Amino acid sequence: MEFETIETKKEGNLFWITLNRPDKLNALNLKLLEELEKAVSVADSDQDVRVIIVTGKGKAFCAGADITQFNQLTPLDAWKFSRKGREVMDKIENLNKPSIAMINGYALGGGLELALACDIRIAAEEAQLGLPEINLGIYPGYGGTQRLTRTIGKGRALELMMTGDRIPAKDAERFGLVNHTVPLSNLESETRKMAEKISKKSPVALALIKEVVNKGIDSPLISGLSMESIGWGVIFSTEDKKEGVNAFLEKREPTFKGK
Ligand SMILES: C=C(C)C(=O)SCCNC(=O)CCNC(=O)[C@H](O)C(C)(C)COP(=O)(O)OP(=O)(O)OC[C@H]1O[C@@H](n2cnc3c(N)ncnc32)[C@H](O)[C@@H]1OP(=O)(O)O
């Protein structure tokens, strides 16, 4: 599939999406958001794809929404632009398939919000993360106020939003904002290793984990626990469950088919 502002690559069961506006630090304009949405839909509907990886070309993962567009936006345009960004982030978070943000450099503003919409974040030690919107006299508009707060807690999230500070990946790891920090030279291999490990698990179980965790986090504990039990009943109807249990009993590796 041909895109202008992103590159996509299918590699076995992995689907790589690389933001491709390196001269503009992969800033998110409307075109890029639309292409990202399309690429994610293609990956989601492809049965062979088990894990989606999002990264950036050049020295940035993504430096956020394209600020050069801001002065032309009417309040109505701004609302639509924010809504489009949010829709894309929501779509990524709600994919049936696991997603990994491979943070190769700056992840700022909408770039950090994109990473937060992914399930797992692996960052290069050299990367810097932050929500600098406050420095523009605005605030995060692609879900950051909510997802960052749920990820690292209110106090630290408010500090990042209120100061606009960029923090090094190691600090982000300490806060639980990124799962792992590795040298840039190992970033791709470590990400691939994690993606391949997850790609061998049951796609049905992975989809249910996402559903129960993502819906559960917004629900009272009792409802989340109830969803977990109901889903647990459903998973017992799958071929993958039979395969997993039989493989254990037969002392062999399971092969999951997503059925
Ligand atoms: C969802 C929302 C509301 C948002 O995301 S709002 C935007 C939040 N993001 C930001 O505020 C980050 C803005 N960028 C920066 O502060 C700086 O570019 C960084 C990331 C610190 C990097 O600084 P430097 O290494 O000196 O690179 P710099 O020369 O600034 O950037 C390279 C190019 O990318 C452009 N660029 C960087 N971030 C951009 C952005 N968010 N939008 C548009 N262009 C951007 C920048 O203008 C420059 O273009 P040009 O060469 O034509 O002048």
Short mmCIF file of C-alpha atoms and ligand atoms in Angstrom, two decimals:
data_model
loop_
_atom_site.label_atom_id
_atom_site.label_comp_id
_atom_site.label_asym_id
_atom_site.label_seq_id
_atom_site.Cartn_x
_atom_site.Cartn_y
_atom_site.Cartn_z
CA MET A 1 0.00 0.00 0.00
CA GLU A 2 1.38 3.43 -1.01
CA PHE A 3 1.38 6.26 1.50
CA GLU A 4 2.97 9.72 1.48
CA THR A 5 3.52 10.40 5.16
CA ILE A 6 4.03 6.93 6.59
CA GLU A 7 5.70 3.68 5.52
CA THR A 8 4.29 0.24 6.21
CA LYS A 9 5.99 -3.13 6.14
CA LYS A 10 4.67 -6.61 6.78
CA GLU A 11 7.31 -8.93 8.18
CA GLY A 12 5.98 -12.39 9.04
CA ASN A 13 3.26 -11.78 11.63
CA LEU A 14 4.50 -8.28 12.43
CA PHE A 15 3.20 -5.08 10.84
CA TRP A 16 5.51 -2.05 11.05
CA ILE A 17 4.17 1.49 10.66
CA THR A 18 6.87 4.17 10.39
CA LEU A 19 5.87 7.84 10.55
CA ASN A 20 7.71 9.39 7.64
CA ARG A 21 8.04 13.16 7.87
CA PRO A 22 11.56 13.17 9.33
CA ASP A 23 12.26 16.81 8.30
CA LYS A 24 9.32 17.87 10.47
CA LEU A 25 10.12 15.40 13.24
CA ASN A 26 7.12 13.34 12.08
CA ALA A 27 4.65 16.02 13.17
CA LEU A 28 1.06 14.88 12.78
CA ASN A 29 -0.83 16.73 10.07
CA LEU A 30 -4.27 15.71 8.85
CA LYS A 31 -2.82 13.65 5.98
CA LEU A 32 -0.61 11.68 8.35
CA LEU A 33 -3.47 11.05 10.76
CA GLU A 34 -5.66 9.81 7.91
CA GLU A 35 -2.92 7.57 6.53
CA LEU A 36 -2.15 6.22 9.99
CA GLU A 37 -5.84 5.39 10.47
CA LYS A 38 -5.91 3.59 7.12
CA ALA A 39 -2.73 1.61 7.82
CA VAL A 40 -4.02 0.53 11.20
CA SER A 41 -7.30 -0.66 9.62
CA VAL A 42 -5.38 -2.67 7.01
CA ALA A 43 -3.27 -4.30 9.73
CA ASP A 44 -6.30 -5.02 11.89
CA SER A 45 -8.19 -6.80 9.13
CA ASP A 46 -5.20 -8.88 7.98
CA GLN A 47 -5.48 -12.33 9.60
CA ASP A 48 -1.72 -12.89 9.32
CA VAL A 49 -0.86 -9.81 11.35
CA ARG A 50 -0.46 -10.57 15.05
CA VAL A 51 1.37 -7.48 16.39
CA ILE A 52 1.53 -3.86 15.17
CA ILE A 53 4.61 -1.73 15.79
CA VAL A 54 4.56 2.06 15.43
CA THR A 55 7.79 4.04 15.14
CA GLY A 56 9.25 7.17 13.55
CA LYS A 57 11.87 7.83 10.89
CA GLY A 58 14.86 9.98 11.79
CA LYS A 59 15.60 11.52 15.17
CA ALA A 60 12.00 11.71 16.40
CA PHE A 61 9.28 9.21 17.15
CA CYS A 62 6.87 12.13 16.74
CA ALA A 63 7.09 15.77 17.90
CA GLY A 64 3.31 16.09 18.13
CA ALA A 65 0.58 17.75 16.14
CA ASP A 66 1.76 19.97 13.29
CA ILE A 67 1.96 23.40 14.91
CA THR A 68 2.32 25.16 11.55
CA GLN A 69 -1.36 24.40 10.92
CA PHE A 70 -2.55 25.94 14.18
CA ASN A 71 -2.86 29.59 13.11
CA GLN A 72 -5.21 28.65 10.27
CA LEU A 73 -7.60 26.69 12.45
CA THR A 74 -10.95 28.17 13.43
CA PRO A 75 -12.34 26.86 16.75
CA LEU A 76 -14.51 24.48 14.71
CA ASP A 77 -11.48 23.27 12.70
CA ALA A 78 -9.55 22.86 15.96
CA TRP A 79 -12.34 20.73 17.37
CA LYS A 80 -12.37 18.56 14.21
CA PHE A 81 -8.55 18.27 14.24
CA SER A 82 -8.57 17.22 17.89
CA ARG A 83 -11.44 14.80 17.25
CA LYS A 84 -9.64 13.21 14.27
CA GLY A 85 -6.48 12.75 16.36
CA ARG A 86 -8.45 11.33 19.23
CA GLU A 87 -10.36 8.96 16.92
CA VAL A 88 -7.10 7.60 15.54
CA MET A 89 -5.63 7.14 19.04
CA ASP A 90 -8.87 5.47 20.22
CA LYS A 91 -8.78 3.18 17.22
CA ILE A 92 -5.22 2.12 18.00
CA GLU A 93 -6.02 1.52 21.67
CA ASN A 94 -9.09 -0.53 20.74
CA LEU A 95 -7.47 -2.72 18.09
CA ASN A 96 -7.98 -6.42 18.65
CA LYS A 97 -4.25 -6.85 18.17
CA PRO A 98 -1.43 -5.82 20.47
CA SER A 99 0.50 -2.70 19.53
CA ILE A 100 3.98 -1.57 20.51
CA ALA A 101 5.32 1.99 20.30
CA MET A 102 9.01 1.82 19.43
CA ILE A 103 10.11 5.25 20.64
CA ASN A 104 13.28 6.07 18.72
CA GLY A 105 13.53 9.75 19.73
CA TYR A 106 11.32 12.68 20.74
CA ALA A 107 7.80 11.61 21.75
CA LEU A 108 6.13 14.94 22.46
CA GLY A 109 2.56 16.16 22.62
CA GLY A 110 0.48 14.17 20.13
CA GLY A 111 3.54 11.93 19.67
CA LEU A 112 3.44 10.88 23.30
CA GLU A 113 -0.33 10.55 23.04
CA LEU A 114 0.17 8.18 20.11
CA ALA A 115 2.64 6.13 22.17
CA LEU A 116 0.16 6.10 25.06
CA ALA A 117 -2.53 4.68 22.79
CA CYS A 118 -0.27 1.70 22.06
CA ASP A 119 -0.28 -1.20 24.51
CA ILE A 120 3.45 -1.34 25.22
CA ARG A 121 6.17 1.33 24.95
CA ILE A 122 9.84 0.53 24.36
CA ALA A 123 12.12 3.57 24.22
CA ALA A 124 15.66 4.34 23.17
CA GLU A 125 17.75 5.73 26.05
CA GLU A 126 18.26 8.79 23.88
CA ALA A 127 14.52 9.52 23.61
CA GLN A 128 12.78 12.36 25.41
CA LEU A 129 9.11 12.36 26.30
CA GLY A 130 6.71 15.08 27.32
CA LEU A 131 3.51 17.03 26.83
CA PRO A 132 4.77 20.55 25.92
CA GLU A 133 1.39 21.91 24.77
CA ILE A 134 1.28 24.28 27.77
CA ASN A 135 4.16 26.20 26.18
CA LEU A 136 1.87 26.98 23.24
CA GLY A 137 -0.84 28.24 25.57
CA ILE A 138 -2.96 25.14 24.95
CA TYR A 139 -3.21 21.65 26.43
CA PRO A 140 -3.08 18.03 25.16
CA GLY A 141 -5.88 17.24 22.75
CA TYR A 142 -5.35 13.65 21.63
CA GLY A 143 -6.25 11.88 24.85
CA GLY A 144 -3.11 12.76 26.84
CA THR A 145 -4.90 14.32 29.80
CA GLN A 146 -6.68 11.02 30.37
CA ARG A 147 -4.24 8.33 29.20
CA LEU A 148 -1.13 9.81 30.82
CA THR A 149 -3.00 10.22 34.10
CA ARG A 150 -4.22 6.62 34.01
CA THR A 151 -0.71 5.41 33.11
CA ILE A 152 1.48 7.25 35.64
CA GLY A 153 -0.98 8.73 38.17
CA LYS A 154 -2.38 12.20 38.68
CA GLY A 155 0.53 13.96 40.41
CA ARG A 156 3.22 13.11 37.90
CA ALA A 157 0.85 13.55 34.93
CA LEU A 158 -0.17 17.03 36.10
CA GLU A 159 3.48 17.97 36.58
CA LEU A 160 4.32 16.95 33.00
CA MET A 161 1.27 18.78 31.61
CA MET A 162 1.79 21.91 33.74
CA THR A 163 5.55 22.32 33.25
CA GLY A 164 5.72 21.07 29.65
CA ASP A 165 9.08 19.53 30.61
CA ARG A 166 10.68 16.84 28.48
CA ILE A 167 11.93 13.88 30.49
CA PRO A 168 14.59 11.36 29.47
CA ALA A 169 13.44 7.83 28.68
CA LYS A 170 15.09 6.43 31.84
CA ASP A 171 12.90 8.70 34.01
CA ALA A 172 9.89 7.74 31.91
CA GLU A 173 10.69 4.10 32.62
CA ARG A 174 10.92 4.85 36.36
CA PHE A 175 7.45 6.46 36.21
CA GLY A 176 5.99 3.46 34.36
CA LEU A 177 5.47 5.56 31.24
CA VAL A 178 7.67 3.28 29.16
CA ASN A 179 8.01 -0.45 29.74
CA HIS A 180 11.68 -0.74 28.79
CA THR A 181 14.55 1.56 27.88
CA VAL A 182 17.35 0.25 25.67
CA PRO A 183 20.25 1.81 23.72
CA LEU A 184 19.11 3.11 20.33
CA SER A 185 21.35 0.54 18.62
CA ASN A 186 19.33 -2.29 20.24
CA LEU A 187 15.91 -0.70 19.97
CA GLU A 188 14.74 -2.48 16.84
CA SER A 189 16.04 -5.92 17.86
CA GLU A 190 14.58 -5.66 21.38
CA THR A 191 11.24 -4.49 20.00
CA ARG A 192 11.20 -7.29 17.45
CA LYS A 193 12.01 -9.83 20.16
CA MET A 194 9.07 -8.63 22.28
CA ALA A 195 6.73 -8.49 19.26
CA GLU A 196 7.68 -12.00 18.13
CA LYS A 197 7.16 -13.39 21.61
CA ILE A 198 3.65 -11.88 21.77
CA SER A 199 2.89 -12.93 18.17
CA LYS A 200 3.14 -16.59 19.21
CA LYS A 201 0.41 -16.27 21.86
CA SER A 202 -3.28 -16.90 21.19
CA PRO A 203 -4.76 -13.91 19.31
CA VAL A 204 -8.14 -14.59 20.92
CA ALA A 205 -6.68 -14.51 24.42
CA LEU A 206 -4.71 -11.36 23.56
CA ALA A 207 -7.84 -9.63 22.24
CA LEU A 208 -9.76 -10.58 25.39
CA ILE A 209 -6.94 -9.35 27.65
CA LYS A 210 -7.11 -5.97 25.87
CA GLU A 211 -10.88 -5.82 26.09
CA VAL A 212 -11.04 -6.68 29.77
CA VAL A 213 -8.13 -4.40 30.77
CA ASN A 214 -9.21 -1.41 28.66
CA LYS A 215 -12.89 -1.60 29.60
CA GLY A 216 -12.13 -2.66 33.16
CA ILE A 217 -9.87 0.32 33.89
CA ASP A 218 -12.82 2.66 33.30
CA SER A 219 -15.26 0.57 35.36
CA PRO A 220 -15.81 -0.09 39.04
CA LEU A 221 -13.65 -3.00 40.23
CA ILE A 222 -16.68 -5.26 40.64
CA SER A 223 -17.65 -4.76 36.95
CA GLY A 224 -14.09 -5.31 35.75
CA LEU A 225 -13.83 -8.51 37.76
CA SER A 226 -17.17 -9.64 36.39
CA MET A 227 -16.00 -8.97 32.78
CA GLU A 228 -12.88 -11.00 33.53
CA SER A 229 -14.95 -14.00 34.66
CA ILE A 230 -17.33 -13.83 31.71
CA GLY A 231 -14.43 -13.56 29.25
CA TRP A 232 -12.76 -16.44 31.04
CA GLY A 233 -15.84 -18.55 30.32
CA VAL A 234 -15.76 -17.50 26.65
CA ILE A 235 -12.08 -18.38 26.24
CA PHE A 236 -12.87 -21.96 27.27
CA SER A 237 -14.82 -22.36 24.03
CA THR A 238 -11.79 -21.69 21.81
CA GLU A 239 -9.57 -24.07 19.88
CA ASP A 240 -6.60 -22.08 21.14
CA LYS A 241 -7.47 -22.99 24.73
CA LYS A 242 -7.61 -26.70 23.76
CA GLU A 243 -4.30 -26.36 21.92
CA GLY A 244 -2.61 -24.55 24.82
CA VAL A 245 -3.70 -27.05 27.45
CA ASN A 246 -2.97 -30.08 25.24
CA ALA A 247 0.47 -28.72 24.32
CA PHE A 248 1.28 -28.40 28.02
CA LEU A 249 0.08 -31.93 28.75
CA GLU A 250 1.96 -33.33 25.73
CA LYS A 251 5.11 -31.37 26.68
CA ARG A 252 5.35 -29.45 23.37
CA GLU A 253 5.12 -25.87 22.18
CA PRO A 254 1.56 -24.76 21.29
CA THR A 255 0.61 -23.41 17.87
CA PHE A 256 -2.21 -20.93 18.25
CA LYS A 257 -4.50 -20.20 15.30
CA GLY A 258 -6.72 -17.48 16.68
CA LYS A 259 -9.81 -19.71 16.69
C1 LIG B 1 -1.72 17.31 20.14
C2 LIG B 1 -1.19 18.53 20.28
C3 LIG B 1 -2.04 19.67 20.63
C4 LIG B 1 0.25 18.76 20.06
O1 LIG B 1 0.95 17.82 19.87
S1 LIG B 1 0.89 20.36 20.07
C5 LIG B 1 2.60 20.13 19.63
C6 LIG B 1 3.42 19.66 20.78
N1 LIG B 1 4.81 19.50 20.38
C7 LIG B 1 5.73 20.48 20.56
O2 LIG B 1 5.45 21.54 21.08
C8 LIG B 1 7.13 20.15 20.09
C9 LIG B 1 7.60 21.18 19.09
N2 LIG B 1 8.96 20.94 18.67
C10 LIG B 1 10.03 21.31 19.42
O3 LIG B 1 9.92 21.83 20.53
C11 LIG B 1 11.39 21.08 18.82
O4 LIG B 1 11.23 20.84 17.43
C12 LIG B 1 12.15 19.88 19.44
C13 LIG B 1 11.30 18.62 19.46
C14 LIG B 1 12.60 20.22 20.85
C15 LIG B 1 13.40 19.56 18.59
O5 LIG B 1 14.19 20.69 18.42
P1 LIG B 1 15.36 20.71 17.30
O6 LIG B 1 16.15 19.45 17.42
O7 LIG B 1 16.07 22.00 17.45
O8 LIG B 1 14.61 20.59 15.90
P2 LIG B 1 13.77 21.74 15.16
O9 LIG B 1 14.68 22.51 14.28
O10 LIG B 1 12.95 22.51 16.14
O11 LIG B 1 12.76 20.83 14.30
C16 LIG B 1 13.06 20.36 13.01
C17 LIG B 1 11.93 20.76 12.10
O12 LIG B 1 10.76 20.12 12.55
C18 LIG B 1 9.73 21.09 12.75
N3 LIG B 1 8.87 20.67 13.86
C19 LIG B 1 9.22 20.13 15.03
N4 LIG B 1 8.13 19.88 15.78
C20 LIG B 1 7.08 20.27 15.04
C21 LIG B 1 5.67 20.28 15.26
N5 LIG B 1 5.13 19.77 16.36
N6 LIG B 1 4.88 20.77 14.28
C22 LIG B 1 5.40 21.25 13.15
N7 LIG B 1 6.72 21.27 12.89
C23 LIG B 1 7.54 20.79 13.82
C24 LIG B 1 10.50 22.36 13.08
O13 LIG B 1 9.70 23.49 12.88
C25 LIG B 1 11.65 22.25 12.12
O14 LIG B 1 11.19 22.59 10.82
P3 LIG B 1 12.06 23.59 9.88
O15 LIG B 1 13.34 22.84 9.64
O16 LIG B 1 11.22 23.75 8.66
O17 LIG B 1 12.26 24.85 10.66
#
